[in-house]
Amino acid sequence: EDIRFRKISGCLLGMAAVLGIFYQLVQKELMAGAMIGGLGIGAGFLLLSYLTKEGIGYGDSLLICVLGIFVGGAELIEILLITWMAAGVSSMFMLTRRKFSRKVSIPFVPFVTVSYVLVTLETYIGNTVG
């Protein structure tokens, strides 16, 4: 949806947030502070979306909030660092190939998704091997 239309379903993100909070309350996988830290990072992105007039879209910021509920603040920072590096490398490549100009926006969700998968695999492999 983000790639084709540059939109993210607010309804879907809202349902994911409710399910994430419910999941964390039942499973107690994360400490409350970690979940609140993840939400805080997402709230910071919502503020950034507002201040930059959606330079980073509200949907992207809401996705970061929801992801923060599921993974917590520390892991969310790791995911976001990988996301920014991947998006930056991709943008530089596209600019040098003259595929688009600096004024073109790129979808953020695919980079977040790949970063989340990489961090999850790293955690899984680290827990199985070590």
Short mmCIF file of C-alpha atoms in Angstrom, two decimals:
data_model
loop_
_atom_site.label_atom_id
_atom_site.label_comp_id
_atom_site.label_asym_id
_atom_site.label_seq_id
_atom_site.Cartn_x
_atom_site.Cartn_y
_atom_site.Cartn_z
CA GLU A 1 0.00 0.00 0.00
CA ASP A 2 2.81 2.41 0.86
CA ILE A 3 4.71 1.61 -2.33
CA ARG A 4 1.75 2.04 -4.68
CA PHE A 5 -0.28 4.81 -3.03
CA ARG A 6 2.04 6.36 -0.40
CA LYS A 7 -0.68 5.65 2.16
CA ILE A 8 -0.90 3.38 5.18
CA SER A 9 -4.24 2.24 6.57
CA GLY A 10 -4.89 4.03 9.87
CA CYS A 11 -7.59 1.49 10.70
CA LEU A 12 -5.18 -1.41 10.26
CA LEU A 13 -2.53 0.34 12.35
CA GLY A 14 -5.12 1.08 15.07
CA MET A 15 -6.15 -2.58 15.21
CA ALA A 16 -2.51 -3.64 15.35
CA ALA A 17 -1.87 -1.22 18.23
CA VAL A 18 -4.82 -2.57 20.23
CA LEU A 19 -3.75 -6.16 19.55
CA GLY A 20 -0.16 -5.30 20.47
CA ILE A 21 -1.16 -3.79 23.81
CA PHE A 22 -3.46 -6.72 24.55
CA TYR A 23 -0.71 -9.19 23.59
CA GLN A 24 1.82 -7.48 25.83
CA LEU A 25 -0.62 -7.39 28.76
CA VAL A 26 -1.37 -11.11 28.43
CA GLN A 27 2.08 -12.46 27.49
CA LYS A 28 4.14 -9.98 29.51
CA GLU A 29 6.91 -10.42 26.96
CA LEU A 30 8.15 -6.85 27.45
CA MET A 31 8.48 -4.81 30.59
CA ALA A 32 6.06 -1.89 30.71
CA GLY A 33 8.98 0.56 30.49
CA ALA A 34 10.22 -1.00 27.25
CA MET A 35 6.77 -0.78 25.69
CA ILE A 36 6.35 2.82 26.87
CA GLY A 37 9.82 3.60 25.49
CA GLY A 38 8.76 2.26 22.10
CA LEU A 39 5.59 4.32 22.21
CA GLY A 40 7.63 7.37 23.22
CA ILE A 41 9.89 6.99 20.20
CA GLY A 42 6.80 6.70 18.01
CA ALA A 43 5.29 9.80 19.65
CA GLY A 44 8.50 11.64 18.84
CA PHE A 45 8.08 10.63 15.21
CA LEU A 46 4.47 11.86 15.25
CA LEU A 47 5.73 15.22 16.49
CA LEU A 48 8.40 15.18 13.78
CA SER A 49 5.70 14.44 11.17
CA TYR A 50 3.75 17.45 12.38
CA LEU A 51 6.77 19.78 12.49
CA THR A 52 8.00 18.76 9.02
CA LYS A 53 4.50 18.95 7.50
CA GLU A 54 4.65 15.20 6.85
CA GLY A 55 8.25 15.03 5.63
CA ILE A 56 7.90 11.71 7.43
CA GLY A 57 4.28 10.71 6.99
CA TYR A 58 1.85 10.23 9.86
CA GLY A 59 1.28 6.64 8.73
CA ASP A 60 5.00 5.91 8.99
CA SER A 61 5.07 7.45 12.46
CA LEU A 62 2.05 5.44 13.57
CA LEU A 63 3.73 2.29 12.26
CA ILE A 64 6.76 3.14 14.40
CA CYS A 65 4.44 3.52 17.43
CA VAL A 66 2.88 0.11 16.79
CA LEU A 67 6.26 -1.50 16.22
CA GLY A 68 7.44 0.05 19.49
CA ILE A 69 4.58 -1.71 21.32
CA PHE A 70 5.71 -5.07 19.98
CA VAL A 71 9.52 -4.77 20.24
CA GLY A 72 10.20 -2.08 22.84
CA GLY A 73 12.37 1.01 22.67
CA ALA A 74 15.86 -0.50 22.46
CA GLU A 75 15.09 -2.90 19.62
CA LEU A 76 13.07 -0.21 17.85
CA ILE A 77 16.14 2.06 17.79
CA GLU A 78 18.16 -0.75 16.20
CA ILE A 79 15.44 -1.30 13.58
CA LEU A 80 15.26 2.42 12.81
CA LEU A 81 19.03 2.75 12.42
CA ILE A 82 19.08 -0.07 9.87
CA THR A 83 16.01 1.45 8.19
CA TRP A 84 17.67 4.84 7.76
CA MET A 85 20.89 3.33 6.48
CA ALA A 86 19.04 1.19 3.92
CA ALA A 87 16.82 4.07 2.80
CA GLY A 88 19.85 6.36 2.53
CA VAL A 89 21.87 3.90 0.44
CA SER A 90 18.86 3.24 -1.79
CA SER A 91 18.21 6.97 -2.25
CA MET A 92 21.86 7.68 -3.07
CA PHE A 93 21.84 4.86 -5.61
CA MET A 94 18.66 6.15 -7.24
CA LEU A 95 19.96 9.72 -7.31
CA THR A 96 23.24 8.70 -8.94
CA ARG A 97 21.35 6.64 -11.52
CA ARG A 98 19.09 9.67 -12.11
CA LYS A 99 15.98 7.61 -11.40
CA PHE A 100 14.50 10.45 -9.36
CA SER A 101 15.31 13.87 -7.95
CA ARG A 102 15.75 14.98 -4.34
CA LYS A 103 12.15 16.21 -4.23
CA VAL A 104 10.66 12.74 -4.76
CA SER A 105 9.45 10.91 -1.67
CA ILE A 106 10.24 7.24 -1.18
CA PRO A 107 8.06 4.72 0.65
CA PHE A 108 9.38 4.09 4.16
CA VAL A 109 7.46 0.94 5.12
CA PRO A 110 9.44 -1.48 2.90
CA PHE A 111 12.66 -0.38 4.60
CA VAL A 112 11.09 -0.73 8.06
CA THR A 113 9.84 -4.20 7.13
CA VAL A 114 13.21 -5.44 5.89
CA SER A 115 14.95 -3.98 8.96
CA TYR A 116 12.45 -5.63 11.30
CA VAL A 117 12.99 -9.01 9.61
CA LEU A 118 16.78 -8.64 9.81
CA VAL A 119 16.73 -7.72 13.51
CA THR A 120 14.28 -10.55 14.27
CA LEU A 121 16.48 -13.07 12.42
CA GLU A 122 19.57 -11.75 14.20
CA THR A 123 17.83 -12.19 17.57
CA TYR A 124 16.54 -15.65 16.67
CA ILE A 125 19.89 -16.87 15.39
CA GLY A 126 21.70 -15.34 18.37
CA ASN A 127 19.33 -17.13 20.79
CA THR A 128 19.63 -20.48 19.00
CA VAL A 129 23.37 -20.51 18.46
CA GLY A 130 24.51 -18.81 21.65
#
